[in-house]
Every structure is written in structure tokens, then in C-alpha cells.
Amino acid sequence: MAWNQKVLRVDLSNGSCVNEALNMRWAKKYLGQRGLGSKYLSEEIDPTVDPLSADNKLIFVTGPLTGTCASTSARYSVVTKGPLTGAIACSNSGGQMGAELRMAGWDMVIFEGRSAQPVYLVIRDDKAELHNADGFIWGKTVWETESAIRAKHGDSQMRVAAIGAPGERGVLFSCIVNDQHRAAGRSGVGAVMGSKNLKAVAVRGTGCVEVNDPDQFMQATNAAKAVLAEHPVTGQGLPAYGTQVLMNVINQSGALPTRNARDVQFEGAENISAEAMVEKRATDNKPNLVRNAACFSCTIACGRISQIDRSHFTVKERPEYWKASGGLEYENAWSLGAANGVDDLEAITFINFLCNEHGLDPITLGATLSAAMELYDVGAISDKDCGGIKLKFGDARALVQMAEMTISGEGFGKEIGQGSKRLCEKYGHADLSMTVKGLEFPAYDPRGVQGMGLTYATSNRGACHVRSYTVGSEIMGVPVKTDPHVTEGKAELVMAVQDATGAFDSAGVCIFTSFGWTLEDLAAQVDAACSGEWTVDKLVEVGERIWNLERKFNLAAGLTGKDDTLPKRILKEAARTGPAKGMTCRLDEMLPEYYALRGWTKDGVPTTKTLNRLKL
Amino acid sequence: MQQCLNIDPGKCTGCRQCELGCSFAHEEFFSSSRSRIKVFDLHDQGLFVPYTCTQCADAWCMAACPVDAIQVDADTGAKTVDTGVCVGCKVCTIACPFGTINYVSATGKVAKCDLCGGDPACVKACPTGAISYIDSDTAGFSKMQQWVDKTAAQHNVQT
């Protein structure tokens, strides 16, 4: 139990929807969600396929806790081969969608092939069918798509995950948005969905999720909820301020990449911080933040609901944006704000709304815009290239205009839509792309937080903060404080967090629980929910197995240890201000030790011994 | 003393723990559709509203039931459905002006909030105190208090 033991296989090439049994042998080895989805993908596709071809597959996968009352058990992941990186991609989303899939009776949906016509999938409990999207929702926004599907199928409770027009056109950092503003955000999974001519997935589940030992499960989940309620991060910081609680903290730590990482501190950080979001605006006497909100079953409720100032230039003439919607999280406030030197809170909230409405990853969008601003600054692109826009750091109007051009695909927006790696290469400044393996790094500068350098360099989906969030330890002191400026011990820390994260990401719960929960807390809940014995050791083993499985996929896809690196700027140009002044990221002090700890060769290849130990 | 569920939408984060607590207490599984309390998402206003039966004293559902399957729990005042008697005719679902009693096709009976015998699972599951179980005769007291505090604060500012 816990797993529904049902997989929906949708062949978009011939339109069939087939119900098949979940491979329980794999479920026991990979738990669910990220782990199980990655196992299915590696078994079913050739790692060298073109990510945007019919040969790639797209997997929506839940965890065994998804849809239960375990706190934060809202999660599902989208697993595929990523178009930005050519590496395995796995993007995790919350909201209501994952739980709805489980209540409809499924664990995962595998999309294969490519539809000749634009289609969308409707799942109503055990019934699934493809419908024509052409002349209906193709070309529409994510928000319009949700309303149109609900109206057409007469069900206001249907949950919809969709791509916007940029995803249809193949913008490489398109995401899949569900429940208006929760997203499988990174790695361009929306572009893969678009390449398959699949516009949306709509789900309505009236069934239930059952657990193996109900009494034990209630005890374990209640105890775990108490841990979250009592922890200062999950019980106070996140509900009150959201992830934006970090803006001022990271800025003061000298780890806030600013103006395409030219600097590590932003003079306007305060204006785009959590504290600024709750302050009443001079213009209308209302704060940007309306309230906090939770994903399904989440007792933390870090989500932000914001309302843009009606007199602001972005929405003055556009009342359709006056409503409340998904507000800024820290990564987005950084990518759209600090990364571009923009401190206009309302402008970046507006672009965040647009990202949700049209299905774009705000991290890569913001980071690519900041790379473009630097290209403009160094004279590699001109006003003419930008369609007359003066793309200067700090210019909120230019930022908004270019974001809108990226969405519409007009002019230079088309170049932005390829991500910063391709953009910077095209204009002869490959070094100005702040990416690892083609994915833009998020809101922590490795010069000020050394562990994050190793995290980005080794992350299997390209630069990513949620594969091993060592900021927890290095800045916040959770669970134990380590010095962010030293490299000693970081290889071990990164590896431990990577493996633990693999377990959290495969169970169906949110990684933010790991601020409060140990693996003991997670194991107690998984063990009560699932058949079989689930101990801490087993979860760590599952996490390590997943990490090596993903690594194996990437090596087979053509990546090598040489790709485990950082942008030159981070390795060579020292931080100019703040506590990390004078420092670069000393990746070379950490990487060899990391490979050794992992049981990999000095070139970063898992040894046969390691693979055998993990039964890979 | 009779108690009732008191709902404060301002405190609701939309997490649906109440729905999960409700379905688990009655069915031993997790199911939003089988919950007798539902959370509505007024997205554009940034508001979540939990909604369930208010246990009318003179209940439409009870009056409409042709087989007297709906009874009053003597301890709590809840209107409860005797599933052994209910024939699934759905007349109560038509009679209830609030929509809080519903037919369940899986069982062929109707289901509604029964206050869990005086220890409501939704209240215990709510992480923010948006749902409480309080003395029905003074349910408005906390709202009165809020207005008193607000008025007092304004008074202080003016003087």
C-alpha cells in the first residue's frame, strides 16, 4: 500500500492511454517520485536522444506519501531529458496536482512519442483520454487554459498542469505550471511537453489514498507536524516571510550574485526583501503581500500571495493583473531583481506573475536577462539588437519589456528564450553565462558559500540549489553550523545532503521539511505508509542509488567529469565586497575529495564496485 | 453547553489538512472528495474558505428525510445520518440550502458532518486555528472582542 501500483502510459503518437502495473521491484529500490521516475526514464530511453524529439519521454510521477496527511505531501515531479542541459531533468512541483493524481488512482503518467496535433489529456479517476487542443487552448496562457478546460468539461474542481505559448514554441526554459502558480519550474521540462504537442494535463480524482498502517501513520505524521510547528524556520520564518526571509540574510553574507555575478552584494536588496513585501506602500497604503498560502497538506505555508500596486507602470493600464496571485519567492526576487540590479519590487512581482501565466522558469529568465544586460554593457549587443531597448543594469522598464518580448518571441526575445549559455556563446562571450551544464545557477554566490560551489558543479541537472542545500548549514546553521568560507568538510556535507535530498524528493514531501525533519522523521512516516521496512539507512541508500543512477544517465548522455565545473568568474574573479571579499570559489579543493567519497574515479565515473554496492 | 464549529477564513492557508483529517476519521483513508468539510479557494481575492454543515437547529435535511435516517446526537446536537436506515434517495441534498449534505455513490448513502461525536477531526488537523470548536451561544464573542480592540486602538490614536 501507499503506492497505488498503477501507471498510466500515454502514447501520443497513436493516442492510446494504457493502464499498467507499477514495477514494485523498482518502487522498493527507488521509493517514488524523483527516484522512481528517473529509473523508468533511464530504462526506457536512450540517454543520447535529442531532448526535443519524439524519442524522449516525459514522466509525471508522485511519491508514496503524496496525497496523504503527511505535512507537505503535495509533491509530484516531472522527469525527462532536459533541453537546456542534455542531462537528466527532474523538476518538482507542489499545489494540488500531485494529490489529485493520487486520488484519481495513479502513481505516475508516462508520455511517449509525439502527437501529430496539439492535444491535452483528461484524467477522471481511472478514465483517461486525449482531446484536441487545436483551436481551443493551443496558443493560450496557462491561466486561460485552466479556466477553459474546467468550463468545457464542466468541473471546477479539475486540477490543470499546462504550458504556455513559450513552451509550445520551444523556449528552452519553459516550465509546467499547475494550480496557477506552482511549477515544475527548472530544466525546461515545459519545452519537452511542447515538443510533444501536449498542452495540458487535467485531473480529477474522487478516490482515496490508503496507507499500510493507519494508526502508526497518524502517530508519525502528527509527531512530524509538531516538529515543523516548533522549528523556527518552518514554524515561524517561512510562514511569515516565505523563502524571501533570505534576501537580507544572503546579502549580508556577501553571497547574493548581483548584476550577473559581477558583485556579491546588492545595494537595493532591502527594497525587494520579505520585509519590503509586508510594508505598506506609499502609493496605496497596502502591502505587496496579501497573505501566505499552503500547497496541499502543507502545515508550513511558505507560499506568497501578492497584489501589485495598481498605479505601478506595469499594470496601470492592465486591470487583469490587479487580482491577487502568486508572489515572489526568494529565488525569483533575486533572479529578476538583484541579478539585474533592479530593486523595483512591483516590477519584479509583475514579471513573476507573467512567468506563472506563460510558463517560464523565472530563475533562468532573470539570469539570462542579466547576462544580456552584461552583453549590452560590454558592447557585445547594441540597441539595434535589442529592438531599441537600452538594456541597462538597473532599468526596470527595460527588464519588463525584454521579459515580455521573450514571452511573445519577438525580436531579441527569441535569443533570450534560448537561455544564457546559447545567448552568450552566440555573441562571443561564453564566459558571461552563469551556468553549469547549461543551467543557470540560482541565488547563492559560491564565492560566499563554498559548499554551494560544489553543489552547483556536481548537480545532476545542472546548477541547482535544491539538490544539496548547504546554505542550511553554512548560513542558517541547520542542522549544524559550518563556516561558509572554508572548503574543508564540504565534500562530505554536500554528499550527505545530496543523498538525503534524494530520499525527500522521492517520498512525495517538500524539501523544506528538511529544515526541521531529520531522516528519522521521514523514515517513520514512510515506514508506516508503505509496505516493506523503511529505515534511515535504507533511505540514505535509496538517495545514494538515485544520485548514481542520474550520474550514470548523464555519463551515457555524453557528459563527463569536465562538466563538473563553475563559470570562470566564480573561480577566478574574487568577491569585491562583504564578508567573502577577496575570495573565489575553491572548487578544486573540494571536487577530488567528493569523487573519492562517492566511490568514483578521479574523472568522476562511478566505479564498478560502487555500482555493484548500490545494485545498479 | 452546545458547541459548534467556528471558522475564521482569515487564518486559513488552504492546506486542506481539515479535509484529510475528516476523511481519515470517517473512512480511514485520505480523500478530499469524501471529506465533509471543503476548502474553497477564492484565488483572485487571496482567500481560502473552509465550509461545512452548521448543524441547523431545525434542520432542512432532517425534516425532508422520508425514512427518518437523520437524527440529533443528544450530546453534541449534530444531525447525524444513520447509514443503516438511509436509502440514498437524496431528498435531503435537495432540501439543504447550503449544500453540506451530499450523496456518496461509493456507498449509496448520504454523508454530512457529524462533529465526530464532539471531538472534530478537522479542528485537530488544522495547523493555524482557522477552525475551532466553541460554545455556540457565545460564538460571536471573539469577533466582538476584535472590534472592541480595534475601536479602543482608534480611540487611543485620536486622543
PDB file of C-alpha atoms in Angstrom, chain B residues 30-102:
ATOM      1  CA  PHE B  30      -7.316  10.201   2.654  1.00  0.00           C
ATOM      2  CA  SER B  31      -9.780  11.680   0.201  1.00  0.00           C
ATOM      3  CA  SER B  32     -10.776  15.279  -0.422  1.00  0.00           C
ATOM      4  CA  SER B  33     -13.951  14.214  -2.175  1.00  0.00           C
ATOM      5  CA  ARG B  34     -15.050  12.135   0.805  1.00  0.00           C
ATOM      6  CA  SER B  35     -14.424  14.905   3.306  1.00  0.00           C
ATOM      7  CA  ARG B  36     -17.477  16.534   4.820  1.00  0.00           C
ATOM      8  CA  ILE B  37     -15.654  19.841   5.094  1.00  0.00           C
ATOM      9  CA  LYS B  38     -14.397  21.526   1.922  1.00  0.00           C
ATOM     10  CA  VAL B  39     -11.890  24.308   1.466  1.00  0.00           C
ATOM     11  CA  PHE B  40     -12.760  26.814  -1.245  1.00  0.00           C
ATOM     12  CA  ASP B  41     -10.006  28.782  -2.914  1.00  0.00           C
ATOM     13  CA  LEU B  42     -11.093  32.330  -3.748  1.00  0.00           C
ATOM     14  CA  HIS B  43      -7.879  32.730  -5.671  1.00  0.00           C
ATOM     15  CA  ASP B  44      -8.209  36.244  -7.033  1.00  0.00           C
ATOM     16  CA  GLN B  45      -9.034  37.633  -3.599  1.00  0.00           C
ATOM     17  CA  GLY B  46      -6.265  35.692  -1.870  1.00  0.00           C
ATOM     18  CA  LEU B  47      -8.731  33.959   0.416  1.00  0.00           C
ATOM     19  CA  PHE B  48      -9.398  30.359   1.448  1.00  0.00           C
ATOM     20  CA  VAL B  49     -12.726  29.387   2.959  1.00  0.00           C
ATOM     21  CA  PRO B  50     -13.417  26.110   4.781  1.00  0.00           C
ATOM     22  CA  TYR B  51     -17.092  25.253   4.518  1.00  0.00           C
ATOM     23  CA  THR B  52     -19.221  22.619   6.216  1.00  0.00           C
ATOM     24  CA  CYS B  53     -22.565  21.906   7.890  1.00  0.00           C
ATOM     25  CA  THR B  54     -23.607  24.402  10.556  1.00  0.00           C
ATOM     26  CA  GLN B  55     -25.931  21.896  12.293  1.00  0.00           C
ATOM     27  CA  CYS B  56     -29.184  23.883  11.913  1.00  0.00           C
ATOM     28  CA  ALA B  57     -31.406  23.506  14.990  1.00  0.00           C
ATOM     29  CA  ASP B  58     -34.433  22.996  12.795  1.00  0.00           C
ATOM     30  CA  ALA B  59     -32.634  21.149  10.053  1.00  0.00           C
ATOM     31  CA  TRP B  60     -33.966  21.045   6.491  1.00  0.00           C
ATOM     32  CA  CYS B  61     -32.250  17.719   5.806  1.00  0.00           C
ATOM     33  CA  MET B  62     -33.810  16.098   8.853  1.00  0.00           C
ATOM     34  CA  ALA B  63     -37.283  17.415   8.042  1.00  0.00           C
ATOM     35  CA  ALA B  64     -37.025  16.240   4.454  1.00  0.00           C
ATOM     36  CA  CYS B  65     -35.809  12.702   5.111  1.00  0.00           C
ATOM     37  CA  PRO B  66     -38.683  10.293   4.326  1.00  0.00           C
ATOM     38  CA  VAL B  67     -37.237   7.426   6.364  1.00  0.00           C
ATOM     39  CA  ASP B  68     -36.041   9.398   9.441  1.00  0.00           C
ATOM     40  CA  ALA B  69     -32.428   8.438   8.820  1.00  0.00           C
ATOM     41  CA  ILE B  70     -31.189  11.775  10.128  1.00  0.00           C
ATOM     42  CA  GLN B  71     -31.175  12.105  13.870  1.00  0.00           C
ATOM     43  CA  VAL B  72     -29.996  14.528  16.517  1.00  0.00           C
ATOM     44  CA  ASP B  73     -26.997  13.464  18.551  1.00  0.00           C
ATOM     45  CA  ALA B  74     -28.139  14.135  22.104  1.00  0.00           C
ATOM     46  CA  ASP B  75     -24.668  15.078  23.318  1.00  0.00           C
ATOM     47  CA  THR B  76     -23.489  17.373  20.564  1.00  0.00           C
ATOM     48  CA  GLY B  77     -26.638  18.479  18.777  1.00  0.00           C
ATOM     49  CA  ALA B  78     -25.137  17.248  15.499  1.00  0.00           C
ATOM     50  CA  LYS B  79     -27.507  15.983  12.860  1.00  0.00           C
ATOM     51  CA  THR B  80     -26.191  12.533  12.041  1.00  0.00           C
ATOM     52  CA  VAL B  81     -27.027  10.082   9.278  1.00  0.00           C
ATOM     53  CA  ASP B  82     -27.892   6.532  10.257  1.00  0.00           C
ATOM     54  CA  THR B  83     -26.452   4.739   7.249  1.00  0.00           C
ATOM     55  CA  GLY B  84     -28.348   1.602   8.185  1.00  0.00           C
ATOM     56  CA  VAL B  85     -31.594   3.477   7.581  1.00  0.00           C
ATOM     57  CA  CYS B  86     -30.633   5.882   4.772  1.00  0.00           C
ATOM     58  CA  VAL B  87     -31.956   4.692   1.410  1.00  0.00           C
ATOM     59  CA  GLY B  88     -29.894   7.114  -0.658  1.00  0.00           C
ATOM     60  CA  CYS B  89     -32.908   8.978  -2.041  1.00  0.00           C
ATOM     61  CA  LYS B  90     -31.027  12.325  -1.936  1.00  0.00           C
ATOM     62  CA  VAL B  91     -34.086  14.353  -0.891  1.00  0.00           C
ATOM     63  CA  CYS B  92     -32.033  15.830   1.960  1.00  0.00           C
ATOM     64  CA  THR B  93     -29.424  17.066  -0.520  1.00  0.00           C
ATOM     65  CA  ILE B  94     -32.175  18.981  -2.295  1.00  0.00           C
ATOM     66  CA  ALA B  95     -33.638  20.305   0.930  1.00  0.00           C
ATOM     67  CA  CYS B  96     -30.383  21.603   2.416  1.00  0.00           C
ATOM     68  CA  PRO B  97     -29.932  25.229   1.314  1.00  0.00           C
ATOM     69  CA  PHE B  98     -26.185  25.111   1.990  1.00  0.00           C
ATOM     70  CA  GLY B  99     -25.155  22.009   0.035  1.00  0.00           C
ATOM     71  CA  THR B 100     -23.405  20.472   3.005  1.00  0.00           C
ATOM     72  CA  ILE B 101     -25.072  17.073   2.891  1.00  0.00           C
ATOM     73  CA  ASN B 102     -24.063  15.029  -0.103  1.00  0.00           C
TER      74      ASN B 102
END
